[in-house]
Short mmCIF file of C-alpha atoms and ligand atoms in Angstrom, two decimals:
data_model
loop_
_atom_site.label_atom_id
_atom_site.label_comp_id
_atom_site.label_asym_id
_atom_site.label_seq_id
_atom_site.Cartn_x
_atom_site.Cartn_y
_atom_site.Cartn_z
CA MET A 21 28.30 -23.45 -4.38
CA LYS A 22 25.95 -26.56 -4.09
CA LEU A 23 22.33 -25.74 -3.30
CA GLN A 24 22.60 -27.86 -0.21
CA HIS A 25 25.60 -25.72 1.08
CA ILE A 26 23.67 -22.38 0.15
CA LYS A 27 20.72 -23.57 2.28
CA GLN A 28 22.84 -24.56 5.10
CA ALA A 29 24.76 -21.13 5.05
CA ILE A 30 21.42 -19.32 5.15
CA SER A 31 20.01 -21.45 7.99
CA ASP A 32 23.23 -20.83 9.96
CA ALA A 33 22.93 -17.19 9.32
CA LYS A 34 19.48 -16.88 10.56
CA ASN A 35 20.45 -18.59 13.82
CA GLN A 36 23.38 -16.42 14.61
CA ASN A 37 23.39 -13.00 16.15
CA HIS A 38 26.66 -11.24 15.45
CA PHE A 39 25.16 -7.91 16.20
CA THR A 40 25.89 -8.30 20.03
CA SER A 41 29.60 -8.56 19.10
CA LEU A 42 29.78 -5.12 17.33
CA PRO A 43 31.65 -2.46 19.26
CA PRO A 44 29.17 -0.23 21.19
CA SER A 45 30.78 3.01 19.72
CA PHE A 46 29.83 1.71 16.16
CA LEU A 47 26.16 1.56 17.18
CA LYS A 48 25.94 5.21 18.43
CA VAL A 49 25.57 8.14 16.08
CA ASP A 50 25.78 11.83 16.78
CA ILE A 51 23.29 13.74 14.76
CA PRO A 52 23.66 17.34 14.28
CA ILE A 53 20.39 19.27 14.76
CA SER A 54 19.33 22.92 14.25
CA ALA A 55 17.63 24.86 16.89
CA SER A 56 14.54 24.82 14.69
CA ASN A 57 14.04 21.08 15.20
CA THR A 58 14.65 20.68 18.98
CA LYS A 59 11.80 20.52 21.41
CA SER A 60 12.64 23.70 23.19
CA GLY A 61 14.11 25.54 20.16
CA GLN A 62 17.49 25.52 21.86
CA ASP A 63 20.11 22.85 22.17
CA ASP A 64 23.38 23.22 24.13
CA ASN A 65 25.36 20.54 22.19
CA ASN A 66 23.75 21.02 18.68
CA SER A 67 23.68 17.22 18.37
CA ILE A 68 21.90 14.30 19.87
CA THR A 69 23.00 10.77 20.16
CA ALA A 70 21.04 8.01 18.59
CA ARG A 71 21.47 4.32 19.00
CA ILE A 72 21.11 1.57 16.45
CA GLU A 73 19.28 -1.55 17.48
CA HIS A 74 18.76 -4.93 15.87
CA PHE A 75 15.41 -6.71 15.56
CA SER A 76 14.20 -9.98 14.15
CA THR A 77 10.59 -9.84 13.09
CA PRO A 78 8.21 -8.81 14.59
CA LEU A 79 9.22 -5.28 15.20
CA PRO A 80 7.48 -3.69 18.18
CA PRO A 81 4.15 -2.23 16.87
CA THR A 82 5.11 1.47 17.39
CA LEU A 83 8.40 0.93 15.54
CA LEU A 84 6.70 -0.94 12.77
CA TYR A 85 4.24 1.96 12.42
CA GLN A 86 7.06 4.50 12.33
CA CYS A 87 9.09 2.51 9.69
CA LEU A 88 6.15 2.16 7.47
CA ARG A 89 5.48 5.79 7.69
CA ILE A 90 9.02 6.71 6.79
CA PHE A 91 8.86 4.33 3.91
CA GLU A 92 5.65 5.91 2.54
CA GLU A 93 6.88 9.49 2.92
CA ASN A 94 10.30 8.69 1.25
CA MET A 95 8.99 6.16 -1.30
CA GLY A 96 5.35 6.86 -2.02
CA ASP A 97 5.74 8.95 -5.05
CA LEU A 98 8.34 6.81 -6.61
CA TYR A 99 6.28 3.61 -6.12
CA ARG A 100 3.20 5.30 -7.62
CA GLN A 101 5.16 6.19 -10.66
CA SER A 102 6.73 2.74 -10.91
CA SER A 103 5.34 -0.43 -12.67
CA TRP A 104 4.84 -1.88 -9.10
CA GLY A 105 2.50 0.80 -7.74
CA LEU A 106 2.22 1.64 -3.99
CA ASP A 107 0.44 -1.15 -2.00
CA MET A 108 1.00 -0.38 1.77
CA LYS A 109 -0.76 -3.72 2.73
CA GLU A 110 1.75 -5.67 0.68
CA LYS A 111 4.58 -3.59 2.20
CA ARG A 112 3.33 -4.30 5.75
CA LYS A 113 3.37 -8.04 4.81
CA GLU A 114 7.03 -7.76 3.78
CA PHE A 115 7.92 -5.98 7.00
CA VAL A 116 6.39 -8.78 9.15
CA HIS A 117 7.77 -11.71 7.09
CA ASP A 118 9.40 -14.44 9.31
CA ASP A 119 12.73 -13.74 7.59
CA ALA A 120 12.82 -9.95 8.10
CA ARG A 121 15.71 -8.60 10.06
CA PHE A 122 15.91 -4.80 10.97
CA LEU A 123 18.59 -2.31 12.08
CA VAL A 124 16.74 0.63 13.42
CA ILE A 125 18.25 4.04 14.31
CA LEU A 126 16.35 5.25 17.58
CA THR A 127 16.37 8.28 19.64
CA GLU A 128 14.43 9.24 22.68
CA GLU A 129 10.86 10.64 21.67
CA ASN A 130 11.51 13.97 23.50
CA ALA A 131 14.70 14.63 21.52
CA PHE A 132 12.73 16.16 18.71
CA ASN A 133 9.52 18.27 18.70
CA ARG A 134 6.70 16.06 17.53
CA THR A 135 3.85 17.70 15.60
CA LYS A 136 0.44 17.37 16.93
CA SER A 137 -0.61 15.23 13.97
CA ASP A 138 2.28 12.90 14.80
CA VAL A 139 1.02 12.27 18.32
CA ASN A 140 -2.72 12.34 17.83
CA GLY A 141 -3.08 11.18 14.32
CA SER A 142 -1.65 7.64 14.59
CA GLU A 143 -3.55 4.57 15.46
CA ILE A 144 -0.42 3.67 17.65
CA SER A 145 -0.37 6.63 19.75
CA GLN A 146 -4.04 6.17 20.67
CA SER A 147 -3.37 2.73 22.11
CA THR A 148 0.01 3.24 23.63
CA ASN A 149 1.72 6.12 25.60
CA ALA A 150 3.40 7.82 22.80
CA LYS A 151 5.57 9.85 25.02
CA SER A 152 7.64 6.94 26.21
CA GLU A 153 8.28 5.60 22.59
CA PRO A 154 11.50 6.17 21.00
CA THR A 155 11.57 7.92 17.50
CA VAL A 156 12.79 6.05 14.49
CA LEU A 157 15.27 8.16 12.50
CA GLY A 158 16.06 5.46 9.92
CA PHE A 159 16.22 1.74 9.42
CA VAL A 160 17.31 -1.05 7.08
CA HIS A 161 15.34 -4.19 6.47
CA TYR A 162 17.30 -7.00 5.18
CA ARG A 163 17.18 -10.89 5.00
CA PHE A 164 19.48 -13.91 4.46
CA GLU A 165 18.53 -15.51 1.08
CA PRO A 166 19.79 -17.23 -1.94
CA ASP A 167 20.89 -14.71 -4.64
CA ASP A 168 18.38 -16.13 -7.17
CA GLU A 169 15.15 -17.95 -6.52
CA ASP A 170 15.20 -20.22 -9.55
CA ASP A 171 19.04 -20.78 -9.93
CA PRO A 172 20.89 -20.07 -6.78
CA ILE A 173 24.58 -19.93 -6.84
CA ALA A 174 25.41 -18.02 -3.55
CA PRO A 175 24.03 -17.03 -0.02
CA VAL A 176 23.47 -13.40 0.20
CA SER A 177 22.17 -10.56 2.61
CA TYR A 178 19.36 -8.96 0.55
CA VAL A 179 18.48 -5.39 1.58
CA TYR A 180 14.84 -4.91 1.08
CA GLU A 181 14.67 -1.33 2.34
CA LEU A 182 16.98 1.35 3.54
CA GLN A 183 15.01 4.46 4.65
CA ILE A 184 16.35 7.52 6.44
CA GLN A 185 13.80 10.12 7.69
CA ALA A 186 13.99 13.15 5.20
CA MET A 187 15.32 15.64 7.84
CA GLN A 188 18.12 13.29 8.85
CA GLN A 189 19.45 12.28 5.31
CA LYS A 190 22.98 13.15 4.33
CA SER A 191 24.18 12.94 7.93
CA GLY A 192 25.97 9.62 7.56
CA LEU A 193 23.19 7.42 8.80
CA GLY A 194 22.63 5.44 5.40
CA LYS A 195 26.24 4.76 5.17
CA ARG A 196 26.43 3.55 8.75
CA LEU A 197 23.46 1.18 8.35
CA MET A 198 24.83 -0.32 5.00
CA SER A 199 28.29 -0.69 6.68
CA ILE A 200 26.77 -2.64 9.45
CA VAL A 201 24.65 -4.93 7.14
CA GLU A 202 27.90 -5.56 5.20
CA LEU A 203 29.85 -6.41 8.47
CA LEU A 204 26.98 -8.75 9.61
CA ALA A 205 26.88 -10.41 6.21
CA LEU A 206 30.59 -10.92 6.22
CA LYS A 207 30.52 -12.49 9.76
CA CYS A 208 27.66 -14.80 8.50
CA ARG A 209 29.76 -15.95 5.63
CA MET A 210 27.24 -14.46 2.91
CA GLU A 211 28.89 -13.89 -0.40
CA LYS A 212 27.22 -10.69 -1.44
CA VAL A 213 25.04 -7.89 -0.37
CA MET A 214 22.34 -7.29 -2.92
CA LEU A 215 19.41 -4.81 -3.24
CA THR A 216 16.90 -3.49 -5.75
CA VAL A 217 16.61 0.22 -6.70
CA PHE A 218 14.44 2.10 -9.08
CA LYS A 219 16.31 3.70 -11.99
CA MET A 220 14.35 6.91 -11.36
CA ASN A 221 15.68 6.98 -7.84
CA THR A 222 18.87 8.82 -8.99
CA LYS A 223 19.85 9.87 -5.43
CA ALA A 224 19.77 6.41 -4.10
CA LEU A 225 21.59 5.02 -7.19
CA GLY A 226 24.33 7.64 -6.83
CA PHE A 227 24.67 6.72 -3.02
CA TYR A 228 24.98 3.04 -3.81
CA LEU A 229 27.19 3.27 -6.82
CA HIS A 230 29.49 6.09 -6.00
CA LYS A 231 29.52 6.23 -2.30
CA MET A 232 29.01 2.69 -1.17
CA ASN A 233 30.80 0.95 -4.12
CA TYR A 234 27.90 -1.24 -5.28
CA GLU A 235 27.83 -2.42 -8.93
CA VAL A 236 25.07 -3.45 -11.30
CA ASP A 237 24.60 -7.26 -10.55
CA GLU A 238 25.05 -9.78 -13.27
CA CYS A 239 21.31 -10.77 -12.78
CA SER A 240 20.08 -7.18 -13.21
CA PRO A 241 17.46 -6.98 -16.13
CA SER A 242 19.70 -4.27 -17.74
CA ASN A 243 22.18 -7.06 -18.45
CA PHE A 244 19.69 -8.97 -20.60
CA GLN A 245 18.32 -8.20 -23.94
CA GLY A 246 14.68 -7.91 -24.93
CA GLU A 247 12.08 -5.15 -24.59
CA GLU A 248 10.84 -6.32 -21.22
CA ASN A 249 14.35 -6.09 -19.78
CA GLU A 250 15.32 -2.85 -21.48
CA ASN A 251 12.11 -1.10 -20.25
CA CYS A 252 12.40 -2.53 -16.70
CA ASP A 253 12.34 0.36 -14.15
CA TYR A 254 14.61 -1.10 -11.58
CA GLU A 255 18.15 -2.21 -11.32
CA ILE A 256 19.66 -5.05 -8.93
CA LEU A 257 22.90 -3.96 -7.44
CA SER A 258 25.45 -5.89 -5.39
CA LYS A 259 28.66 -5.77 -3.59
CA SER A 260 30.73 -8.90 -3.44
CA LEU A 261 32.19 -9.89 -0.12
CA VAL A 262 34.39 -12.70 -1.42
CA VAL A 263 37.84 -12.55 -3.28
CA ARG A 264 37.61 -15.23 -6.07
CA SER A 265 40.87 -16.71 -7.15
CA LYS A 266 41.30 -16.63 -10.87
C1 COA B 19 19.66 7.24 -0.05
C2 COA B 19 19.76 7.19 1.32
C3 COA B 19 19.39 5.84 2.06
C4 COA B 19 21.24 7.62 1.71
O1 COA B 19 21.29 7.75 3.04
P1 COA B 19 21.89 8.95 3.80
O2 COA B 19 21.98 8.86 5.29
O3 COA B 19 21.25 10.23 3.25
O4 COA B 19 23.38 9.19 3.17
P2 COA B 19 24.73 9.31 3.96
O5 COA B 19 24.68 10.51 4.67
O6 COA B 19 25.11 8.27 4.68
O7 COA B 19 25.63 9.51 2.83
C5 COA B 19 26.89 8.84 2.61
C6 COA B 19 27.66 9.52 1.58
O8 COA B 19 26.89 9.55 0.41
C7 COA B 19 26.64 10.84 -0.15
N1 COA B 19 25.21 10.98 -0.59
C8 COA B 19 24.15 10.76 0.16
N2 COA B 19 23.12 11.04 -0.74
C9 COA B 19 23.60 11.42 -1.76
C10 COA B 19 23.06 11.79 -3.03
N3 COA B 19 21.69 12.00 -3.16
N4 COA B 19 23.71 12.22 -4.04
C11 COA B 19 25.14 12.20 -3.97
N5 COA B 19 25.77 11.82 -2.76
C12 COA B 19 25.00 11.44 -1.83
C13 COA B 19 26.96 11.76 1.18
O9 COA B 19 27.32 13.00 0.77
C14 COA B 19 27.98 10.96 1.83
O10 COA B 19 29.22 11.18 1.13
P3 COA B 19 30.63 11.32 2.08
O11 COA B 19 30.76 10.06 2.60
O12 COA B 19 31.60 11.59 0.92
O13 COA B 19 30.32 12.35 3.06
C15 COA B 19 18.77 8.33 1.99
O14 COA B 19 18.96 9.45 1.32
C16 COA B 19 17.37 7.83 1.90
O15 COA B 19 16.63 7.47 2.79
N6 COA B 19 16.72 8.36 0.81
C17 COA B 19 15.18 8.10 0.58
C18 COA B 19 14.92 6.62 0.50
C19 COA B 19 15.66 5.87 -0.59
O16 COA B 19 15.62 6.25 -1.69
N7 COA B 19 16.12 4.71 -0.15
C20 COA B 19 16.95 3.80 -1.10
C21 COA B 19 15.88 2.88 -1.74
S1 COA B 19 16.64 1.64 -2.68
#
């Protein structure tokens, strides 16, 4: 694809909002809960219904705060061990970038019991009424971009972050968010969904490669020779959304 067409496809994608055309049932998720994490300690249905909402940047401050906190809880150790290190100021900048798009799984605040430190310890809850805020159970941050900054050949949806709160993992939420990202990418005529994952994040690698059918992308460092590439601690994965004629 010519550079001009790639730029046009990305610009068109940024101006479209296909999220509103998705079936409402696809944007609701039933989450099983044990009695120990309900507010009263009891729950008649043993599940709560959460909703998925779409946001362009900026995220409302309370949601931004919760997303950053989930990121730090899930990924802090991995980033500290990685060649990148953990820099929450940089991560925050990434989250408020003009091109950032988010799918956020939300439930009403009183569905889960919040700890004292959740409510009292955050800068957000001091300035807003925390009781009326929904709780973030997970989110995906994605952007419409060229596949390669230096030598672009296709417009893609790039997943910058997929994070599910620890207690809600393995309940189908990650799969649902990735499915929506793929559907939106397809509707926006993106050619691939791409993402970066640490090699040491074996759980996420297993999820993408074996459950979501992603492959190591041709541009991933592991496809290139040289000490720097071989010692690189991340892989670039992708799923193609186009069928190429041979
Ligand atoms: C990786 C992650 C996003 C997966 O989301 P999730 O909601 O836990 O996964 P799901 O429940 O949607 O799982 C979908 C399928 O993958 C499987 N799966 C999920 N995690 C798995 C794991 N660690 N190992 C093997 N299979 C796994 C599930 O069993 C399920 O299989 P099924 O469809 O046959 O039932 C989530 O665990 C997470 O947030 N991890 C921490 C943050 C992280 O590493 N993010 C990725 C950064 S690149």
